[in-house]
């Protein structure tokens, strides 16, 4: 590996775990066992991929936060409006699965309420005898993972569709995407590499071209489906719904250009900028 600026390389190696940075030069190795690199590989190129990945994670966290806050609001409104302020206490509204059951989910929320120090939760505990605050308060102390599970395990598709309708998505698509997005968020929050990662959890893709046109990578390439392209494409679409003046597209395109990243490593198809979801705001 060629190093143009040894002092800069030493600085970054001193402050980054060697094995963390090694994940970014793996694609440039000619032989992993001997750590032999392909001719012309430069340390600065590897470092650029690391810096790109760091900024990409921050961009994703910003976008996912907006989706999470919006989803909390729609979940609380629909459940409160349709079933009352204590909808989460109604066993009949939820169903169990092999990985989640209503009793453990409710027990987790009750425990969180008792230990939470948010002013509005402490106010509730001091004023009321109910074990659980109204749904519009409880959603504000749920993690994204909890929210995703409560949404997924709603017993009635009418409730799920009421929550999904403002996004122009079928409830199956929304619940699947939220689960997927929580996995991506956890990678970002724990500073894990996302740039060229093959994600273990895919989300259900819309069968019809609307509302995403032909922007998603569908059944042509299994590996590409597990890369980041579909994630950011769906994010761009949902952000159009909830945040009309967002700059997610522009920031992502500028980031790829600034670090000269090959978008194919993230599953981006050739001509991705001409796909409907991307062309609508970048043109």
Short mmCIF file of C-alpha atoms in Angstrom, two decimals:
data_model
loop_
_atom_site.label_atom_id
_atom_site.label_comp_id
_atom_site.label_asym_id
_atom_site.label_seq_id
_atom_site.Cartn_x
_atom_site.Cartn_y
_atom_site.Cartn_z
CA UNK A 1 0.00 0.00 0.00
CA UNK A 2 1.33 3.41 -0.95
CA UNK A 3 1.35 6.15 1.70
CA UNK A 4 1.82 9.71 0.47
CA UNK A 5 1.64 11.41 3.86
CA UNK A 6 3.17 9.20 6.57
CA UNK A 7 2.49 11.67 9.38
CA UNK A 8 -1.22 11.79 8.48
CA UNK A 9 -1.35 8.00 8.24
CA UNK A 10 0.30 7.63 11.65
CA UNK A 11 -2.17 10.10 13.13
CA UNK A 12 -5.22 8.20 11.94
CA UNK A 13 -3.79 4.81 12.85
CA UNK A 14 -3.11 6.13 16.36
CA UNK A 15 -6.73 7.19 16.82
CA UNK A 16 -8.54 4.45 14.90
CA UNK A 17 -8.49 0.82 15.84
CA UNK A 18 -6.35 -1.00 13.28
CA UNK A 19 -9.07 -3.60 12.75
CA UNK A 20 -11.69 -0.91 12.23
CA UNK A 21 -9.70 0.63 9.39
CA UNK A 22 -8.76 -2.80 8.04
CA UNK A 23 -12.40 -3.37 7.08
CA UNK A 24 -12.04 -0.55 4.55
CA UNK A 25 -8.95 -1.88 2.83
CA UNK A 26 -10.20 -5.46 2.47
CA UNK A 27 -11.59 -4.73 -1.02
CA UNK A 28 -8.10 -3.65 -2.09
CA UNK A 29 -6.28 -6.77 -0.90
CA UNK A 30 -4.88 -9.09 -3.55
CA UNK A 31 -4.25 -11.74 -0.88
CA UNK A 32 -5.74 -11.48 2.61
CA UNK A 33 -3.45 -13.97 4.37
CA UNK A 34 -0.30 -12.12 3.35
CA UNK A 35 -2.00 -8.67 3.42
CA UNK A 36 -0.79 -8.04 -0.10
CA UNK A 37 -2.55 -5.16 -1.82
CA UNK A 38 -3.40 -4.65 -5.45
CA UNK A 39 -0.86 -2.46 -7.28
CA UNK A 40 -1.54 1.24 -6.89
CA UNK A 41 -3.57 0.95 -3.67
CA UNK A 42 -3.14 4.12 -1.62
CA UNK A 43 -3.74 4.66 2.08
CA UNK A 44 -5.52 7.93 1.30
CA UNK A 45 -8.11 6.06 -0.78
CA UNK A 46 -8.81 3.69 2.10
CA UNK A 47 -9.06 6.61 4.51
CA UNK A 48 -11.50 8.40 2.19
CA UNK A 49 -13.78 5.36 2.31
CA UNK A 50 -13.65 5.41 6.10
CA UNK A 51 -14.43 9.14 6.25
CA UNK A 52 -17.22 8.72 3.70
CA UNK A 53 -18.74 5.91 5.74
CA UNK A 54 -18.63 8.02 8.90
CA UNK A 55 -20.45 10.91 7.23
CA UNK A 56 -22.88 8.51 5.60
CA UNK A 57 -23.84 7.08 9.00
CA UNK A 58 -24.52 10.58 10.32
CA UNK A 59 -26.65 11.38 7.28
CA UNK A 60 -28.63 8.16 7.73
CA UNK A 61 -29.17 8.81 11.44
CA UNK A 62 -30.55 12.26 10.65
CA UNK A 63 -32.97 10.83 8.07
CA UNK A 64 -34.04 7.88 10.23
CA UNK A 65 -34.73 10.20 13.17
CA UNK A 66 -37.29 12.09 11.07
CA UNK A 67 -38.99 8.85 10.04
CA UNK A 68 -39.04 7.58 13.62
CA UNK A 69 -40.55 10.80 15.03
CA UNK A 70 -43.20 10.84 12.29
CA UNK A 71 -44.07 7.19 12.87
CA UNK A 72 -44.43 7.73 16.62
CA UNK A 73 -46.90 10.51 15.93
CA UNK A 74 -49.04 8.50 13.51
CA UNK A 75 -48.97 5.40 15.73
CA UNK A 76 -50.07 7.41 18.78
CA UNK A 77 -52.75 9.33 16.91
CA UNK A 78 -54.35 6.34 15.23
CA UNK A 79 -54.26 4.08 18.28
CA UNK A 80 -55.55 6.82 20.58
CA UNK A 81 -58.22 7.92 18.12
CA UNK A 82 -59.42 4.41 17.31
CA UNK A 83 -59.06 2.67 20.68
CA UNK A 84 -58.64 5.32 23.38
CA UNK A 85 -55.70 6.70 25.37
CA UNK A 86 -54.86 3.33 26.94
CA UNK A 87 -54.93 1.29 23.73
CA UNK A 88 -51.67 -0.41 24.65
CA UNK A 89 -53.37 -2.01 27.66
CA UNK A 90 -55.90 -3.81 25.45
CA UNK A 91 -54.65 -7.34 24.89
CA UNK A 92 -57.08 -8.00 22.05
CA UNK A 93 -55.43 -5.34 19.88
CA UNK A 94 -52.13 -7.23 19.65
CA UNK A 95 -50.90 -10.62 18.61
CA UNK A 96 -47.91 -12.76 19.64
CA UNK A 97 -45.15 -14.27 17.54
CA UNK A 98 -42.18 -16.53 18.14
CA UNK A 99 -39.95 -13.50 18.76
CA UNK A 100 -42.31 -11.17 20.63
CA UNK A 101 -45.34 -11.50 22.84
CA UNK A 102 -47.74 -8.96 24.25
CA UNK A 103 -47.09 -9.71 27.92
CA UNK A 104 -43.32 -9.23 27.69
CA UNK A 105 -43.73 -6.14 25.51
CA UNK A 106 -46.11 -4.57 28.02
CA UNK A 107 -43.89 -5.56 30.94
CA UNK A 108 -40.97 -3.82 29.24
CA UNK A 109 -42.97 -0.63 28.80
CA UNK A 110 -44.15 -0.67 32.43
CA UNK A 111 -40.55 -1.08 33.59
CA UNK A 112 -39.42 1.79 31.36
CA UNK A 113 -42.14 4.06 32.74
CA UNK A 114 -41.08 3.35 36.32
CA UNK A 115 -37.40 4.08 35.64
CA UNK A 116 -37.79 6.99 33.21
CA UNK A 117 -36.81 10.46 34.42
CA UNK A 118 -38.42 12.55 31.68
CA UNK A 119 -40.40 15.43 33.19
CA UNK A 120 -43.66 14.42 31.51
CA UNK A 121 -43.34 10.82 32.76
CA UNK A 122 -42.54 11.91 36.32
CA UNK A 123 -45.56 14.26 36.17
CA UNK A 124 -47.76 11.33 35.16
CA UNK A 125 -46.47 9.12 37.97
CA UNK A 126 -47.08 11.86 40.55
CA UNK A 127 -50.62 12.67 39.38
CA UNK A 128 -52.23 9.44 38.22
CA UNK A 129 -52.65 5.87 39.43
CA UNK A 130 -52.75 4.24 35.99
CA UNK A 131 -49.79 1.89 35.37
CA UNK A 132 -49.19 3.21 31.86
CA UNK A 133 -49.45 6.77 30.51
CA UNK A 134 -51.62 7.51 27.45
CA UNK A 135 -50.30 6.12 24.20
CA UNK A 136 -49.21 9.57 22.97
CA UNK A 137 -46.87 9.84 25.98
CA UNK A 138 -45.64 6.25 25.95
CA UNK A 139 -44.47 6.41 22.33
CA UNK A 140 -42.04 9.17 23.29
CA UNK A 141 -40.06 6.83 25.53
CA UNK A 142 -40.16 3.82 23.20
CA UNK A 143 -37.03 2.88 21.33
CA UNK A 144 -37.36 2.57 17.58
CA UNK A 145 -37.05 -1.19 18.00
CA UNK A 146 -39.94 -1.26 20.47
CA UNK A 147 -42.09 0.92 18.24
CA UNK A 148 -41.39 -1.34 15.28
CA UNK A 149 -42.47 -4.41 17.25
CA UNK A 150 -45.68 -2.83 18.59
CA UNK A 151 -46.58 -1.75 15.06
CA UNK A 152 -45.83 -5.15 13.55
CA UNK A 153 -47.85 -7.03 16.17
CA UNK A 154 -51.05 -5.05 15.85
CA UNK A 155 -53.71 -7.72 15.51
CA UNK A 156 -55.82 -5.90 12.95
CA UNK A 157 -54.60 -4.88 9.52
CA UNK A 158 -57.04 -1.94 9.62
CA UNK A 159 -54.97 -0.38 12.42
CA UNK A 160 -51.71 -0.95 10.57
CA UNK A 161 -53.12 0.43 7.33
CA UNK A 162 -54.43 3.53 9.11
CA UNK A 163 -50.88 4.21 10.31
CA UNK A 164 -49.33 3.42 6.91
CA UNK A 165 -51.83 5.38 4.80
CA UNK A 166 -50.26 8.86 5.25
CA UNK A 167 -47.05 7.48 3.71
CA UNK A 168 -48.84 6.09 0.67
CA UNK A 169 -47.63 2.58 1.55
CA UNK A 170 -49.30 -0.74 2.24
CA UNK A 171 -49.00 -1.73 5.90
CA UNK A 172 -46.88 -4.76 5.01
CA UNK A 173 -44.35 -2.51 3.32
CA UNK A 174 -44.24 -0.02 6.19
CA UNK A 175 -43.89 -2.58 8.98
CA UNK A 176 -41.17 -4.44 7.07
CA UNK A 177 -39.30 -1.22 6.27
CA UNK A 178 -39.43 -0.07 9.90
CA UNK A 179 -37.87 -3.35 11.05
CA UNK A 180 -35.19 -3.02 8.39
CA UNK A 181 -34.59 0.63 9.24
CA UNK A 182 -34.12 -0.20 12.92
CA UNK A 183 -31.33 -2.63 11.96
CA UNK A 184 -29.65 0.04 9.81
CA UNK A 185 -30.04 2.59 12.60
CA UNK A 186 -28.35 0.23 15.07
CA UNK A 187 -25.39 -0.24 12.71
CA UNK A 188 -25.06 3.54 12.44
CA UNK A 189 -25.48 4.21 16.16
CA UNK A 190 -22.78 1.68 17.02
CA UNK A 191 -20.37 3.11 14.43
CA UNK A 192 -20.42 -0.03 12.33
CA UNK A 193 -19.51 0.00 8.64
CA UNK A 194 -22.52 0.55 6.38
CA UNK A 195 -20.85 1.67 3.12
CA UNK A 196 -20.60 -1.74 1.41
CA UNK A 197 -22.30 -3.92 4.04
CA UNK A 198 -24.63 -6.72 2.99
CA UNK A 199 -27.59 -6.17 5.30
CA UNK A 200 -29.02 -9.30 6.91
CA UNK A 201 -32.58 -7.94 7.05
CA UNK A 202 -34.22 -6.93 3.77
CA UNK A 203 -37.58 -5.20 3.62
CA UNK A 204 -40.62 -6.15 1.58
CA UNK A 205 -40.62 -4.30 -1.72
CA UNK A 206 -43.76 -2.84 -3.31
CA UNK A 207 -45.06 -5.07 -6.10
CA UNK A 208 -46.49 -2.20 -8.10
CA UNK A 209 -44.32 0.56 -9.56
CA UNK A 210 -46.14 3.31 -7.68
CA UNK A 211 -45.26 5.24 -5.61
CA UNK A 212 -41.58 4.52 -6.21
CA UNK A 213 -41.64 4.06 -9.94
CA UNK A 214 -38.81 1.81 -11.06
CA UNK A 215 -36.39 3.28 -8.53
CA UNK A 216 -35.87 0.17 -6.38
CA UNK A 217 -33.56 -2.73 -7.17
CA UNK A 218 -36.03 -5.59 -7.11
CA UNK A 219 -35.57 -9.22 -8.04
CA UNK A 220 -32.73 -8.93 -10.49
CA UNK A 221 -29.87 -9.15 -8.03
CA UNK A 222 -30.10 -10.72 -4.57
CA UNK A 223 -26.79 -9.23 -3.42
CA UNK A 224 -27.77 -5.73 -4.55
CA UNK A 225 -31.01 -6.03 -2.60
CA UNK A 226 -28.98 -6.49 0.57
CA UNK A 227 -26.90 -3.37 -0.03
CA UNK A 228 -27.82 0.17 0.98
CA UNK A 229 -29.40 1.41 -2.25
CA UNK A 230 -32.97 0.28 -1.58
CA UNK A 231 -32.72 1.65 1.96
CA UNK A 232 -31.75 5.15 0.91
CA UNK A 233 -34.23 5.13 -1.98
CA UNK A 234 -37.14 4.31 0.33
CA UNK A 235 -35.83 6.87 2.81
CA UNK A 236 -35.82 9.55 0.13
CA UNK A 237 -39.41 8.70 -0.76
CA UNK A 238 -40.65 8.75 2.86
CA UNK A 239 -38.79 11.99 3.57
CA UNK A 240 -40.67 13.57 0.65
CA UNK A 241 -43.86 12.80 2.57
CA UNK A 242 -42.82 13.99 6.01
CA UNK A 243 -40.25 16.72 5.33
CA UNK A 244 -40.89 18.60 2.11
CA UNK A 245 -37.74 20.72 2.26
CA UNK A 246 -35.27 18.01 3.20
CA UNK A 247 -31.91 17.82 1.43
CA UNK A 248 -31.22 14.10 1.82
CA UNK A 249 -30.82 13.48 -1.92
CA UNK A 250 -28.51 16.40 -2.46
CA UNK A 251 -26.40 15.62 0.59
CA UNK A 252 -26.00 11.97 -0.37
CA UNK A 253 -25.11 12.73 -3.99
CA UNK A 254 -22.61 15.39 -2.88
CA UNK A 255 -21.05 12.99 -0.37
CA UNK A 256 -20.54 10.30 -3.01
CA UNK A 257 -19.00 12.84 -5.37
CA UNK A 258 -16.74 14.46 -2.76
CA UNK A 259 -15.10 11.18 -1.78
CA UNK A 260 -15.18 9.69 -5.31
CA UNK A 261 -17.02 6.60 -4.09
CA UNK A 262 -18.15 3.93 -6.54
CA UNK A 263 -21.92 3.76 -5.78
CA UNK A 264 -22.02 0.24 -7.19
CA UNK A 265 -20.35 -0.95 -3.98
CA UNK A 266 -23.56 0.08 -2.19
CA UNK A 267 -25.82 -1.67 -4.68
CA UNK A 268 -26.61 1.46 -6.71
CA UNK A 269 -27.59 0.52 -10.28
CA UNK A 270 -26.12 2.18 -13.33
CA UNK A 271 -27.97 5.41 -14.06
CA UNK A 272 -29.44 5.61 -10.55
CA UNK A 273 -29.66 9.41 -10.73
CA UNK A 274 -32.20 9.02 -13.53
CA UNK A 275 -34.51 6.78 -11.48
CA UNK A 276 -37.82 8.51 -10.63
CA UNK A 277 -37.28 8.97 -6.89
CA UNK A 278 -33.83 10.49 -7.41
CA UNK A 279 -34.55 12.48 -10.54
CA UNK A 280 -37.56 14.25 -8.98
CA UNK A 281 -35.45 16.48 -6.78
CA UNK A 282 -31.94 16.36 -8.24
CA UNK A 283 -32.87 17.61 -11.69
#
